Short mmCIF file of C-alpha atoms and ligand atoms in Angstrom, two decimals:
data_model
loop_
_atom_site.label_atom_id
_atom_site.label_comp_id
_atom_site.label_asym_id
_atom_site.label_seq_id
_atom_site.Cartn_x
_atom_site.Cartn_y
_atom_site.Cartn_z
CA MET A 1 42.89 16.25 66.26
CA GLN A 2 46.15 17.92 65.33
CA LYS A 3 45.71 21.34 63.78
CA GLN A 4 46.74 21.59 60.14
CA TYR A 5 48.65 24.51 58.65
CA GLU A 6 49.35 25.40 55.05
CA HIS A 7 52.53 27.37 55.85
CA ILE A 8 54.97 27.06 58.72
CA ILE A 9 57.58 29.79 59.09
CA ILE A 10 60.67 29.24 61.21
CA GLY A 11 61.76 32.42 62.95
CA ALA A 12 59.80 35.55 63.85
CA GLY A 13 62.37 38.03 62.51
CA HIS A 14 60.97 40.88 60.45
CA ASN A 15 61.26 38.85 57.25
CA GLY A 16 59.37 35.89 58.70
CA LEU A 17 56.69 38.16 60.13
CA VAL A 18 56.17 40.03 56.86
CA ALA A 19 55.88 36.73 54.97
CA ALA A 20 53.47 35.35 57.59
CA ALA A 21 51.29 38.46 57.50
CA TYR A 22 50.99 38.45 53.71
CA LEU A 23 50.15 34.73 53.69
CA ALA A 24 47.61 35.13 56.49
CA GLY A 25 46.16 38.09 54.58
CA GLN A 26 45.55 35.75 51.65
CA GLY A 27 43.53 33.50 53.95
CA LYS A 28 46.22 30.84 54.37
CA LYS A 29 46.61 28.96 57.64
CA VAL A 30 49.98 30.16 58.94
CA LEU A 31 52.07 29.24 61.95
CA VAL A 32 55.31 30.97 63.01
CA PHE A 33 57.78 29.28 65.38
CA GLU A 34 60.14 31.52 67.33
CA ARG A 35 62.75 30.09 69.64
CA ARG A 36 63.11 33.24 71.74
CA SER A 37 60.54 34.58 74.17
CA VAL A 38 60.21 37.74 72.06
CA VAL A 39 59.40 38.21 68.41
CA GLY A 40 61.40 40.45 66.12
CA GLY A 41 64.67 38.61 65.51
CA LYS A 42 67.39 41.21 65.28
CA VAL A 43 64.87 44.05 65.15
CA VAL A 44 63.93 44.33 68.82
CA THR A 45 64.01 46.83 71.63
CA GLU A 46 65.16 44.99 74.71
CA SER A 47 66.26 45.54 78.26
CA PHE A 48 69.59 44.11 79.31
CA GLY A 49 69.10 45.19 82.88
CA ASP A 50 67.31 47.85 84.88
CA ASP A 51 66.82 51.18 83.10
CA PHE A 52 68.93 50.09 80.15
CA ILE A 53 66.73 49.55 77.14
CA VAL A 54 68.34 49.48 73.72
CA ASP A 55 67.48 49.04 70.08
CA SER A 56 69.22 46.02 68.61
CA VAL A 57 69.96 47.74 65.32
CA GLN A 58 70.44 51.38 64.59
CA THR A 59 68.97 53.18 61.61
CA GLY A 60 69.38 51.07 58.56
CA GLY A 61 66.95 49.93 55.93
CA THR A 62 63.57 51.58 55.85
CA LEU A 63 60.45 49.51 56.25
CA ARG A 64 58.89 49.61 52.82
CA PRO A 65 55.93 52.04 52.63
CA ASP A 66 53.96 49.48 50.58
CA ILE A 67 54.28 46.93 53.41
CA ILE A 68 53.01 49.50 55.92
CA LYS A 69 50.06 50.18 53.61
CA ASP A 70 49.27 46.58 52.61
CA LEU A 71 49.32 45.32 56.20
CA LYS A 72 47.65 48.46 57.57
CA LEU A 73 50.38 48.83 60.18
CA PRO A 74 49.92 51.66 62.67
CA LEU A 75 53.15 53.20 61.38
CA ARG A 76 53.61 56.08 59.04
CA ALA A 77 55.93 55.66 56.08
CA GLU A 78 58.90 57.92 56.64
CA ARG A 79 58.83 59.14 53.09
CA SER A 80 57.12 58.52 49.86
CA ARG A 81 59.03 56.70 47.15
CA ARG A 82 59.62 59.80 45.09
CA GLN A 83 60.42 62.17 47.94
CA SER A 84 63.91 63.62 47.90
CA ARG A 85 66.34 62.13 50.40
CA SER A 86 68.44 65.26 50.36
CA ASP A 87 66.44 67.16 52.94
CA LYS A 88 67.82 65.13 55.84
CA PRO A 89 71.60 65.04 55.85
CA ALA A 90 72.46 61.72 57.45
CA PHE A 91 75.67 62.79 59.08
CA VAL A 92 78.32 65.39 59.73
CA SER A 93 81.83 64.86 58.37
CA LEU A 94 84.34 66.31 60.85
CA GLN A 95 87.60 67.70 59.49
CA PRO A 96 90.96 67.69 61.28
CA ASP A 97 91.10 71.51 61.17
CA GLY A 98 87.85 71.82 63.15
CA ASN A 99 85.77 72.50 60.05
CA HIS A 100 82.83 70.25 59.21
CA LEU A 101 80.70 69.27 56.23
CA THR A 102 77.05 68.34 56.09
CA LEU A 103 75.41 67.13 52.91
CA ASP A 104 73.74 70.27 51.62
CA ALA A 105 74.75 72.90 49.06
CA GLU A 106 75.40 75.58 51.69
CA SER A 107 77.91 73.45 53.54
CA ILE A 108 79.52 72.04 50.38
CA LYS A 109 80.09 75.61 49.16
CA ARG A 110 82.64 76.12 51.93
CA PHE A 111 84.81 73.43 50.29
CA SER A 112 84.06 73.97 46.60
CA GLU A 113 81.76 76.42 44.83
CA ARG A 114 81.78 74.17 41.76
CA ASP A 115 80.70 71.14 43.80
CA ALA A 116 77.92 73.14 45.47
CA ALA A 117 76.63 74.11 42.02
CA ARG A 118 76.64 70.44 40.95
CA TRP A 119 74.99 69.12 44.14
CA PRO A 120 71.34 69.67 43.02
CA GLU A 121 71.93 67.72 39.79
CA PHE A 122 73.60 64.91 41.76
CA VAL A 123 70.66 64.78 44.20
CA ARG A 124 68.21 64.75 41.29
CA PHE A 125 69.96 61.79 39.67
CA MET A 126 70.40 59.90 42.95
CA ASP A 127 66.74 60.34 43.88
CA LYS A 128 65.73 58.97 40.51
CA ALA A 129 68.22 56.09 40.73
CA ALA A 130 67.02 55.25 44.27
CA TYR A 131 63.43 55.26 43.01
CA LEU A 132 64.34 52.82 40.21
CA LEU A 133 66.12 50.54 42.69
CA ASP A 134 63.07 50.68 44.95
CA VAL A 135 60.87 49.60 42.03
CA ALA A 136 63.32 46.79 41.19
CA TYR A 137 63.28 45.55 44.80
CA SER A 138 59.51 45.27 44.80
CA THR A 139 59.36 43.53 41.43
CA ILE A 140 58.51 39.85 41.62
CA MET A 141 60.77 38.29 39.04
CA PRO A 142 59.48 35.52 36.77
CA ARG A 143 60.77 32.00 37.33
CA LEU A 144 63.93 31.11 35.50
CA GLY A 145 63.87 27.94 33.47
CA ALA A 146 66.85 25.78 32.64
CA LEU A 147 68.50 28.29 30.35
CA PRO A 148 68.33 28.91 27.44
CA ARG A 149 64.72 27.67 27.60
CA LEU A 150 61.96 29.67 29.26
CA PRO A 151 60.16 27.92 32.12
CA LYS A 152 57.11 25.91 31.19
CA ASN A 153 53.73 27.61 31.56
CA LEU A 154 55.26 31.07 31.92
CA SER A 155 52.24 33.30 32.04
CA ILE A 156 51.95 36.91 30.95
CA LYS A 157 51.00 37.71 34.55
CA GLU A 158 54.31 36.32 35.78
CA GLY A 159 56.35 38.41 33.39
CA TYR A 160 54.30 41.57 33.96
CA GLY A 161 56.43 42.86 36.88
CA LEU A 162 59.53 42.69 34.74
CA PHE A 163 57.73 44.49 31.96
CA GLU A 164 56.70 47.25 34.40
CA LEU A 165 60.27 47.57 35.66
CA GLY A 166 61.51 47.91 32.07
CA LEU A 167 58.88 50.56 31.44
CA GLU A 168 59.91 52.54 34.55
CA LEU A 169 63.50 52.41 33.37
CA ARG A 170 62.55 53.64 29.93
CA LEU A 171 60.35 56.40 31.36
CA ALA A 172 63.33 57.64 33.37
CA GLY A 173 64.60 59.03 30.07
CA ARG A 174 67.43 57.72 27.93
CA ARG A 175 70.20 59.69 29.69
CA ASP A 176 69.20 58.79 33.26
CA MET A 177 68.42 55.19 32.31
CA LEU A 178 71.88 54.66 30.83
CA HIS A 179 73.58 56.53 33.66
CA PHE A 180 71.70 54.36 36.22
CA ILE A 181 72.67 51.10 34.51
CA ARG A 182 76.29 52.33 34.23
CA ALA A 183 76.44 53.46 37.86
CA LEU A 184 75.49 50.12 39.45
CA PRO A 185 78.75 48.20 38.81
CA MET A 186 80.97 51.29 39.13
CA THR A 187 83.01 52.22 42.17
CA ALA A 188 81.62 55.01 44.34
CA GLN A 189 84.83 56.94 43.66
CA GLU A 190 84.35 56.78 39.87
CA LEU A 191 80.74 57.82 40.16
CA LEU A 192 81.50 60.75 42.46
CA GLU A 193 84.41 61.94 40.33
CA GLU A 194 81.93 62.52 37.53
CA TYR A 195 80.30 65.18 39.70
CA PHE A 196 82.68 66.57 42.31
CA GLU A 197 86.25 67.88 42.66
CA SER A 198 86.73 68.28 46.43
CA GLU A 199 88.27 65.23 48.12
CA ILE A 200 86.41 66.14 51.32
CA VAL A 201 83.05 66.23 49.55
CA LYS A 202 83.74 62.99 47.64
CA ALA A 203 84.90 61.19 50.81
CA ALA A 204 81.83 62.30 52.77
CA ILE A 205 79.38 61.09 50.10
CA ALA A 206 81.38 57.88 49.50
CA SER A 207 80.97 57.00 53.18
CA VAL A 208 77.24 56.56 52.43
CA ALA A 209 78.23 53.79 49.98
CA ILE A 210 80.31 51.80 52.45
CA HIS A 211 78.15 52.25 55.55
CA GLY A 212 77.51 48.84 57.14
CA SER A 213 79.75 46.92 54.77
CA THR A 214 83.37 45.86 54.59
CA LEU A 215 83.85 47.43 51.18
CA GLY A 216 86.03 50.41 50.38
CA PRO A 217 84.90 53.24 48.05
CA MET A 218 87.26 52.03 45.32
CA GLU A 219 85.62 48.61 45.09
CA ALA A 220 83.43 47.64 42.14
CA GLY A 221 79.75 47.68 42.99
CA THR A 222 79.94 50.53 45.50
CA GLY A 223 78.07 52.62 42.92
CA TYR A 224 75.18 50.26 43.66
CA THR A 225 75.63 50.39 47.46
CA LEU A 226 75.71 54.19 47.26
CA ILE A 227 72.31 54.22 45.52
CA HIS A 228 70.98 51.51 47.88
CA ASN A 229 71.99 53.45 50.99
CA TRP A 230 70.76 56.70 49.46
CA MET A 231 67.35 55.04 49.16
CA ASN A 232 67.48 54.05 52.82
CA ARG A 233 68.52 57.35 54.33
CA GLY A 234 66.14 58.05 57.17
CA GLY A 235 66.18 54.53 58.47
CA LEU A 236 63.80 52.23 60.24
CA SER A 237 63.96 53.70 63.68
CA LEU A 238 63.01 57.14 62.41
CA THR A 239 59.67 55.87 61.17
CA PRO A 240 57.06 57.77 63.19
CA SER A 241 54.00 55.84 64.25
CA ALA A 242 50.41 56.71 64.87
CA SER A 243 49.45 57.37 68.47
CA PRO A 244 47.48 54.55 70.17
CA ASP A 245 44.13 56.25 69.59
CA GLY A 246 44.91 56.39 65.88
CA ARG A 247 44.91 60.20 65.85
CA GLY A 248 48.01 62.32 65.56
CA GLU A 249 51.48 60.93 65.43
CA SER A 250 54.18 60.16 67.91
CA GLU A 251 57.77 58.99 67.56
CA VAL A 252 58.36 55.26 67.62
CA ARG A 253 59.36 54.25 71.12
CA GLY A 254 61.98 51.88 69.81
CA ILE A 255 62.79 49.90 66.72
CA GLY A 256 61.02 46.88 68.28
CA GLU A 257 57.71 48.66 67.82
CA ILE A 258 57.98 47.85 64.12
CA THR A 259 58.22 44.08 64.64
CA GLN A 260 55.54 44.26 67.34
CA ALA A 261 53.24 45.90 64.79
CA LEU A 262 54.09 43.14 62.31
CA ALA A 263 53.37 40.41 64.88
CA ASN A 264 50.03 42.06 65.70
CA ALA A 265 49.20 42.13 61.99
CA VAL A 266 49.95 38.39 61.69
CA LYS A 267 47.62 37.63 64.61
CA SER A 268 44.84 39.96 63.53
CA LEU A 269 44.89 38.34 60.07
CA GLY A 270 44.39 34.94 61.67
CA GLY A 271 48.00 33.72 61.80
CA GLU A 272 49.53 32.07 64.86
CA ILE A 273 52.89 32.76 66.51
CA ARG A 274 54.44 30.39 69.04
CA THR A 275 57.37 31.83 70.96
CA GLU A 276 59.85 29.78 72.99
CA THR A 277 59.47 27.05 70.41
CA GLU A 278 62.67 26.05 68.68
CA VAL A 279 62.47 23.98 65.52
CA GLU A 280 65.00 21.19 65.84
CA ARG A 281 64.28 19.08 62.78
CA ILE A 282 62.27 19.28 59.60
CA LEU A 283 60.92 15.91 58.58
CA LEU A 284 60.37 15.43 54.89
CA THR A 285 58.14 12.72 53.51
CA ALA A 286 57.90 11.82 49.86
CA ARG A 287 54.38 12.02 48.50
C1 FAD B 1 75.63 42.39 64.03
C2 FAD B 1 74.54 42.82 63.07
C3 FAD B 1 74.17 44.16 63.03
C4 FAD B 1 73.17 44.58 62.15
N1 FAD B 1 72.83 45.90 62.14
C5 FAD B 1 71.84 46.34 61.35
C6 FAD B 1 71.43 47.70 61.37
O1 FAD B 1 71.97 48.50 62.13
N2 FAD B 1 70.44 48.10 60.55
C7 FAD B 1 69.82 47.22 59.70
O2 FAD B 1 68.94 47.63 58.95
N3 FAD B 1 70.18 45.91 59.65
C8 FAD B 1 71.18 45.45 60.44
N4 FAD B 1 71.56 44.14 60.40
C9 FAD B 1 70.91 43.25 59.44
C10 FAD B 1 69.51 42.82 59.90
O3 FAD B 1 69.52 42.65 61.30
C11 FAD B 1 69.15 41.52 59.22
O4 FAD B 1 69.26 41.70 57.83
C12 FAD B 1 67.71 41.14 59.54
O5 FAD B 1 67.53 41.05 60.93
C13 FAD B 1 67.34 39.82 58.91
O6 FAD B 1 65.99 39.55 59.25
P1 FAD B 1 65.37 38.12 59.30
O7 FAD B 1 63.94 38.28 59.68
O8 FAD B 1 65.64 37.41 58.02
O9 FAD B 1 66.23 37.33 60.39
P2 FAD B 1 66.48 37.59 61.95
O10 FAD B 1 66.19 39.01 62.31
O11 FAD B 1 67.84 37.06 62.21
O12 FAD B 1 65.40 36.67 62.64
C14 FAD B 1 65.50 35.27 62.64
C15 FAD B 1 64.63 34.74 63.78
O13 FAD B 1 64.55 33.32 63.67
C16 FAD B 1 64.67 32.76 64.98
N5 FAD B 1 65.16 31.39 64.79
C17 FAD B 1 66.32 31.01 64.24
N6 FAD B 1 66.41 29.66 64.21
C18 FAD B 1 65.26 29.19 64.75
C19 FAD B 1 64.74 27.86 65.00
N7 FAD B 1 65.43 26.76 64.69
N8 FAD B 1 63.52 27.74 65.55
C20 FAD B 1 62.79 28.83 65.87
N9 FAD B 1 63.24 30.10 65.67
C21 FAD B 1 64.44 30.27 65.12
C22 FAD B 1 65.63 33.69 65.70
O14 FAD B 1 65.49 33.59 67.11
C23 FAD B 1 65.17 35.05 65.17
O15 FAD B 1 64.15 35.61 65.96
C24 FAD B 1 72.54 43.66 61.29
C25 FAD B 1 72.89 42.30 61.36
C26 FAD B 1 73.89 41.88 62.24
C27 FAD B 1 74.26 40.40 62.32
#
């Protein structure tokens, strides 16, 4: 008899694997189809020939610490949600005169004493804003009905996440809450001009906002991308993992270790993954 599944996921990229693992964890019968011979989608560590093994993506988004915890992945969260991102400058900004800037007060002082004095307050706000964004990303939003009506059977449980998000915003304090809401649609330039005077300092921080996008720092919404990328500083491939015996910690061997850990979680929770299986058609039947 043909095996029955409650959920079929097409593609074993990290998103498909996370979804599959959570569903399998809830006791659902899950099957993942992957057309390639390896799982991981774009997050893989692969060899393109002898002795040449590369990560498909460089540091980017961080794997959420709550996913690591929920799925008991043998990976250690790179940081806690509230930990400052300022302790690891992401880059060095090289200047034409041979000088350079890193993102810390000491280095900033060489370009502007005033900016160096304002740096801690900027970091404090950005850490808080990144935390609020992190909370927003993990909030399951209630269903939207055909506006202006609310969806039928909207339960208190469904709206609870939104309530919690509102509470977190309010607990951030009136000043930070308003500044956060204001900053999201702003340009990175406008936001940075509220803090800094040095063009070199502003340009270096603004580059965080436009990393990985085709936007420029004078485009609306780069206030949001600045906070988003601030949240992600550290990146996936820096996530250290537990050593195989579960004791101590070692560096991840490659970014693909993350999707391997996810695939293992799917299987250990009872889910199934079929590689080299391309979905060609989805047949829909009316019930
Ligand atoms: C060029 C490029 C560079 C990027 N660089 C970075 C970076 O440096 N850092 C970063 O954080 N993010 C980066 N990203 C973004 C990141 O890779 C994606 O957001 C992420 O991979 C999306 O994950 P996913 O699981 O949704 O899909 P994918 O990772 O794309 O996985 C989809 C999977 O589905 C499979 N599939 C597709 N169709 C079928 C089918 N019909 N049947 C069976 N299987 C199928 C594919 O083989 C694949 O394994 C980059 C993206 C691109 C395009």
